[in-house]
Coordinates of C-alpha atoms in Angstrom, one line a residue:
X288 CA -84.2 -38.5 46.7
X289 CA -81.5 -39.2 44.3
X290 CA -79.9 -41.8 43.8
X291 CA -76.3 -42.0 42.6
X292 CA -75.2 -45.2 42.3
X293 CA -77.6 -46.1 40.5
X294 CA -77.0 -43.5 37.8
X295 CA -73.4 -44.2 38.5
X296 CA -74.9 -47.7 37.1
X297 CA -76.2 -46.1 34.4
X298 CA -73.5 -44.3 33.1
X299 CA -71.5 -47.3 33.0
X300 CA -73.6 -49.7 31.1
X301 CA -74.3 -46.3 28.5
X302 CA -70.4 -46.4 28.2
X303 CA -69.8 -50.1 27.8
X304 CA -72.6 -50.7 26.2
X305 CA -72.8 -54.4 27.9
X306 CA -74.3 -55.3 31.2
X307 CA -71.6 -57.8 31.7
X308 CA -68.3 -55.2 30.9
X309 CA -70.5 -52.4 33.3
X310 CA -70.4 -55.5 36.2
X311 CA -66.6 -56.3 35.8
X312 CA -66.1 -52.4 36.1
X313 CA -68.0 -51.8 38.8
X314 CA -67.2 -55.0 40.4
X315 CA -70.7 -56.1 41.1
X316 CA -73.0 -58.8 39.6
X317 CA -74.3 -58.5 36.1
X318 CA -78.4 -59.0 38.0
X319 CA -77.4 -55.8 40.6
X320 CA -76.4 -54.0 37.5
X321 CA -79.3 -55.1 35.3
X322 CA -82.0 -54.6 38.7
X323 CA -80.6 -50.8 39.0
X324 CA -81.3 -50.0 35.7
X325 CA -85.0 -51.0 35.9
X326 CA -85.1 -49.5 39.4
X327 CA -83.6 -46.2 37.6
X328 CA -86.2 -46.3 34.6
X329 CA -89.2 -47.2 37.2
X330 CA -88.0 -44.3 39.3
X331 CA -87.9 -41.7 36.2
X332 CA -90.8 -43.5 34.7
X333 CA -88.9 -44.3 31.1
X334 CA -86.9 -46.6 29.0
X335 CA -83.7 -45.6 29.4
X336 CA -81.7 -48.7 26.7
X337 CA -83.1 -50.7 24.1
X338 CA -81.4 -54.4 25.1
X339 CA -80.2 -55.8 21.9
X340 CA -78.1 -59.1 20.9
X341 CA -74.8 -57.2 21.0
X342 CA -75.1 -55.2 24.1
X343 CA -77.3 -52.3 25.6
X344 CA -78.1 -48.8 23.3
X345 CA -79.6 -46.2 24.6
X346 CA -83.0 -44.7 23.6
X347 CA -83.5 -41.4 21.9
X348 CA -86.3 -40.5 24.6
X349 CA -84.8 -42.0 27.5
X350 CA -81.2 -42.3 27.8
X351 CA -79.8 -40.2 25.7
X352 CA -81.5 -37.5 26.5
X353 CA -79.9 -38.1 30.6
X354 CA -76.6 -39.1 29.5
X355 CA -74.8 -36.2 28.9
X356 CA -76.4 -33.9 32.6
X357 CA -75.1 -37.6 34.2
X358 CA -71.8 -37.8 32.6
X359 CA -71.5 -33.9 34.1
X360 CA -72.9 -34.0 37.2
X361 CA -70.4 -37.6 37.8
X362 CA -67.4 -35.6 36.8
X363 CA -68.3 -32.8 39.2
X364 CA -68.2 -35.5 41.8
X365 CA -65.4 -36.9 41.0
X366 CA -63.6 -33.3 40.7
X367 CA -64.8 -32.6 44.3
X368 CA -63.2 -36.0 45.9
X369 CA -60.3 -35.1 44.0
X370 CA -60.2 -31.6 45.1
X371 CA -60.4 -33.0 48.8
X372 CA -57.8 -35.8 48.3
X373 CA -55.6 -32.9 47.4
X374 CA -56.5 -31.0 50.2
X375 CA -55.5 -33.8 52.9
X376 CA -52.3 -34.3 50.9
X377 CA -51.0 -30.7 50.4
X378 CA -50.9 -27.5 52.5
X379 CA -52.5 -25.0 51.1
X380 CA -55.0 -21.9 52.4
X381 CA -54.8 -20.0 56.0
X382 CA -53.7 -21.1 58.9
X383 CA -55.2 -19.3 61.6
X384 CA -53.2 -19.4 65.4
X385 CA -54.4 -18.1 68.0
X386 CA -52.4 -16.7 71.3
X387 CA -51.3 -14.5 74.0
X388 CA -48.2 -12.4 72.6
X389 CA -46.1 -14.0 75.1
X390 CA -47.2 -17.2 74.1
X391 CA -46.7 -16.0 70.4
X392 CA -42.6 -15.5 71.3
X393 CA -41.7 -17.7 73.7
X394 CA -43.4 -21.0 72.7
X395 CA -44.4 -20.6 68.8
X396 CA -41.7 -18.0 67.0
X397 CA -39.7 -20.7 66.2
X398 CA -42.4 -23.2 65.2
X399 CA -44.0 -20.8 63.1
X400 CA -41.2 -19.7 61.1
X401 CA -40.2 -23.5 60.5
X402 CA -43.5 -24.3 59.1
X403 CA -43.5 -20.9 56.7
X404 CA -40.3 -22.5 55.6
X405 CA -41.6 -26.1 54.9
X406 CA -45.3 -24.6 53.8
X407 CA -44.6 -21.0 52.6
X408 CA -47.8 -21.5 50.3
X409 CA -50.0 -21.6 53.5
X410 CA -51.2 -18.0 54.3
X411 CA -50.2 -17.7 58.4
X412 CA -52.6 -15.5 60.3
X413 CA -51.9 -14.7 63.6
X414 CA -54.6 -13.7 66.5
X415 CA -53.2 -12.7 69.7
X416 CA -55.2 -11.9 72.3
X417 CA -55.5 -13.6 76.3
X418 CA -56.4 -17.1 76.5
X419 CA -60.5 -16.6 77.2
X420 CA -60.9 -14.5 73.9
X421 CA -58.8 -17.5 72.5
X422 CA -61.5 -20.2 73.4
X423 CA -64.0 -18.2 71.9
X424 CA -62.3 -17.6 68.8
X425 CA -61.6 -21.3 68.1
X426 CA -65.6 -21.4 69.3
X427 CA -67.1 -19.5 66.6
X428 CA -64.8 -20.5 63.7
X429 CA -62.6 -17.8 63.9
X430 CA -59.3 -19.6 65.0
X431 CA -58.2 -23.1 63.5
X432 CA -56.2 -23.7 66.5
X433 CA -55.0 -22.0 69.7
X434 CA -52.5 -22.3 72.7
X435 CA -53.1 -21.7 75.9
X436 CA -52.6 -20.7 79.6
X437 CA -53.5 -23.8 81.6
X438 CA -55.2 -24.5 83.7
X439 CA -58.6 -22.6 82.3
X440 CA -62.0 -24.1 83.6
X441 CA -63.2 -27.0 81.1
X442 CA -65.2 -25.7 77.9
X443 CA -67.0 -28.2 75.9
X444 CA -66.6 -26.1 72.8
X445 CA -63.3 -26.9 73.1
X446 CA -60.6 -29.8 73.6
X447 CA -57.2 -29.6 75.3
X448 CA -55.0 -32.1 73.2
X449 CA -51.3 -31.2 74.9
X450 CA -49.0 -29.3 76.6
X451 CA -46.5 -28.0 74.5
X452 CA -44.5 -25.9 77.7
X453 CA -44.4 -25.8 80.9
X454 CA -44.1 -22.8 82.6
X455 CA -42.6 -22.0 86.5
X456 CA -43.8 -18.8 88.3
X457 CA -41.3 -17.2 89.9
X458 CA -40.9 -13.8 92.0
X459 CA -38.0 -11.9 90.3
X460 CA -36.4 -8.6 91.6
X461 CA -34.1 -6.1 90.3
X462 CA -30.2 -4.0 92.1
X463 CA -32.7 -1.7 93.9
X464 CA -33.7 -5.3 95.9
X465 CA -30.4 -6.8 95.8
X466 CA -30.2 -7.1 99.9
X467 CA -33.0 -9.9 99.3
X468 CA -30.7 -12.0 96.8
X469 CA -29.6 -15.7 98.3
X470 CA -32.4 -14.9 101.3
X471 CA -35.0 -17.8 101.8
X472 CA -38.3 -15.8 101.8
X473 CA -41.6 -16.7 102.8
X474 CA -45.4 -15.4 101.5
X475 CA -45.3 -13.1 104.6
X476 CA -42.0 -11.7 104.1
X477 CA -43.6 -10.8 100.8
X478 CA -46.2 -8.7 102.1
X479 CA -44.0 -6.2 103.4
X480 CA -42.5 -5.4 99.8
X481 CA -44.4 -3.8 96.6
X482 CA -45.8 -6.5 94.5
X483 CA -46.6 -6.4 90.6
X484 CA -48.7 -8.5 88.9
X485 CA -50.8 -9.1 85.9
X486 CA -54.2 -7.8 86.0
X487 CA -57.1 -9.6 87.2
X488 CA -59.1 -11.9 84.7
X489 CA -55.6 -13.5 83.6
X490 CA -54.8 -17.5 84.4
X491 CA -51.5 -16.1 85.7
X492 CA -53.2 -13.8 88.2
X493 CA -55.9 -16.4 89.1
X494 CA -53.1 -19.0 89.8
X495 CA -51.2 -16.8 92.1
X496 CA -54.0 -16.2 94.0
X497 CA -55.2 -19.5 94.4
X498 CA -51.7 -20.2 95.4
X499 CA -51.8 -17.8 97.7
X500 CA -54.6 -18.1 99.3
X501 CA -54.3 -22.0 99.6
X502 CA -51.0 -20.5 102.2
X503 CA -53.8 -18.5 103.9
X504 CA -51.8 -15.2 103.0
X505 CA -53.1 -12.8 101.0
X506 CA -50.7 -10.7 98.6
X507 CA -52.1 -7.1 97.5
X508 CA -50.5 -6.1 94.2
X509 CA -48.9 -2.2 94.3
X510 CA -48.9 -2.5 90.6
X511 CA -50.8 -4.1 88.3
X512 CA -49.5 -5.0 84.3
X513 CA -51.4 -6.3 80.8
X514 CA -47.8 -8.0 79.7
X515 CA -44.8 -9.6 80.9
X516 CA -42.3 -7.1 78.8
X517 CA -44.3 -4.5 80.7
X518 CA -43.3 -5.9 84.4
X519 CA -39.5 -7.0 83.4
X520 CA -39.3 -2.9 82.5
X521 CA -40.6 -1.7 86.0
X522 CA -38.9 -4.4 87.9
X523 CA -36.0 -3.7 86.6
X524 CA -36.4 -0.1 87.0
X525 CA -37.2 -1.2 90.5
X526 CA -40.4 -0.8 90.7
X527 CA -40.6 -3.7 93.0
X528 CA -40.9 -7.5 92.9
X529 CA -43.0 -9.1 90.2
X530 CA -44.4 -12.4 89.6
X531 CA -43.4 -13.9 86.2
X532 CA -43.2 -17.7 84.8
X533 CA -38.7 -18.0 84.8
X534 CA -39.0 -18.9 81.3
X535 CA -40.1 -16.0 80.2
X536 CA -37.3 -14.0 81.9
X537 CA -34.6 -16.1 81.2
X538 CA -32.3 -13.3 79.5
X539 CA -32.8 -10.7 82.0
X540 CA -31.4 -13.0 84.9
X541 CA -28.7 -14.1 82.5
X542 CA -27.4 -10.7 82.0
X543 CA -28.1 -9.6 85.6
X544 CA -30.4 -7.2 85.4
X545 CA -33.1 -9.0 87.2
X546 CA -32.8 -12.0 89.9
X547 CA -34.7 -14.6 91.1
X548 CA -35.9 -14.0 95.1
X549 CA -35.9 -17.9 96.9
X550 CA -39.4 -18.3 97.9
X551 CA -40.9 -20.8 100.3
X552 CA -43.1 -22.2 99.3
X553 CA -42.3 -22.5 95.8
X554 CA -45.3 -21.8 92.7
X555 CA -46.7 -24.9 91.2
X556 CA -46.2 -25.3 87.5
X557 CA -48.6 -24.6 85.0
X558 CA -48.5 -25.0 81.2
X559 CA -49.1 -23.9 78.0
X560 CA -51.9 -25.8 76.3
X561 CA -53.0 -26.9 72.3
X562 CA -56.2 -26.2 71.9
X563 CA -58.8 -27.3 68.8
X564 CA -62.4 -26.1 68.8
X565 CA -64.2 -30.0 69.7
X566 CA -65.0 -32.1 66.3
X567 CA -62.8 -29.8 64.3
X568 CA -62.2 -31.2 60.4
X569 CA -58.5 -31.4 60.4
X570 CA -56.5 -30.1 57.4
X571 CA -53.8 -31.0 55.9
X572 CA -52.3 -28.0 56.7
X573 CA -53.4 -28.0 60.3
X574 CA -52.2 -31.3 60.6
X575 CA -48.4 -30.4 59.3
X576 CA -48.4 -27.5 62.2
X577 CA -49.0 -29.6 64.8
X578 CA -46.6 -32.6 63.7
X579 CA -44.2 -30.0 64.3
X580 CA -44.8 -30.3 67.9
X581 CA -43.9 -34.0 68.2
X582 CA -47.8 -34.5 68.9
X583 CA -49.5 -38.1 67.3
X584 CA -52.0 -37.4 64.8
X585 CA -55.3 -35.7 65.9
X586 CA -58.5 -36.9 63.9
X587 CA -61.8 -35.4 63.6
X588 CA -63.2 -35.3 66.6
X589 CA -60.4 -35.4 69.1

């Protein structure tokens, strides 16, 4: 196996052309550096200096013919540190984020636009897709970090550092139910009316129905959506009531054309998690995206 240091030795001695100026350089002893050259010329089986009364010269058949591959293959070293210094110091390649759509809008827009602004050197790619195909992606190197629907079941490809939003289901209606508005409803009352909700498979849909079914009602959708913009469109076209976290619909109850039914008992929160596939190198570009978020520095590993 190679060695470095102690060519690293040898390259120093060869350029100071003393043992003692190689040791102040190095900032070891002058008997370390003189024991690594003989354990260099033992290991290659060849006199690499002749040791004269003014300093160390390298021989013809030993170390000159080395010096000049170990000079190169030193500065290649010392151009790949560099290059990685750099790296952890400047923002530079892709960035790849990973998302629902919703998610995407709601929670990152603004985020993502800032950083483009601070980094616009950084190529930005976005993935959107549901949460699940999220974990995945950040599984199989295909996603450098990803946000997502809490809770999810725990993954040990993956690690949860924070929750960046929280989010509040709500049932929301539109004029065609406007007898309902400022009426305390209960899970029951709900029965009676048409329901929309995201399609199965979906953290939001798997919530509501543990948070249904922990009320011992059961809730049978009439309608069943792939996206929130979807459901604000039929409810407000009166479709009937859907189910939709209020900060996603804040605009449309703003401007009345959707309200907010009182429900008893209310929908526990949930949240919006940042996600990094588990021992993750961490970027310097990666690192500047989340620092937006207000989040403490997340090391290799976290």
């Amino acid at each position: 196996m190679v060695n470095l240091e102690l060519y690293r030795v040898f390259y120093t001695v060869a350029k100071c052309g003393s043992l003692t100026k190689a040791a102040d350089e190095l900032y070891i002893s002058q008997p370390a550096v003189s024991q690594a050259i003989k354990q260099l010329e033992t290991q290659l089986q060849t006199t690499l200096f002749h040791r004269k009364h003014k300093g160390m010269e390298l021989t013809a058949q030993g170390g000159e013919l080395i010096f000049a591959g170990v000079e190169n293959a030193l500065q290649t070293l010392e151009n790949v540190e560099r290059k990685l210094a750099e790296l952890k110091q400047t923002a530079t390649g892709t960035l790849r984020i990973g998302a629902s759509e919703t998610i995407f809008q709601y929670a990152l827009s603004e985020k993502i636009v800032q950083y483009h602004a601070l980094y616009p050197q950084v190529k930005i790619e976005l993935i959107s897709d549901v949460s699940p195909k999220i974990c995945e992606a950040l599984k199989t190197d295909r996603c450098d970090i990803g946000f997502l629907n809490l809770p999810i079941a725990p993954d040990e490809g993956i690690v949860i550092t924070d929750s960046i939003m929280y989010l509040n289901d709500v049932f929301i209606a539109g004029r065609q139910f406007s007898h309902l508005q400022g009426k305390l409803l209960t899970l029951r009352d709900l029965q009676k009316l048409p329901l929309l909700f995201m399609e199965g498979q979906t953290v939001a849909r798997e919530s509501f129905n543990r948070y249904a079914e922990s009320h011992g009602v059961k809730l049978t959708p009439a309608v069943e959506v792939d996206s929130w913009g979807f459901m604000k469109r039929l409810v407000a076209a009166g479709m009937g009531v859907g189910v939709i976290p209020r900060e996603y619909t804040q605009n449309k109850i703003a401007d009345g054309s959707l309200f907010e039914l009182e429900v008893t008992p209310a929908m526990p929160a949930r949240s919006v998690g940042m996600a990094l596939p588990k021992n993750a190198n961490m970027p310097y570009s990666l690192q500047m995206f989340i620092n937006l978020f207000g989040k403490k520095e997340h090391g290799k590993g976290a």
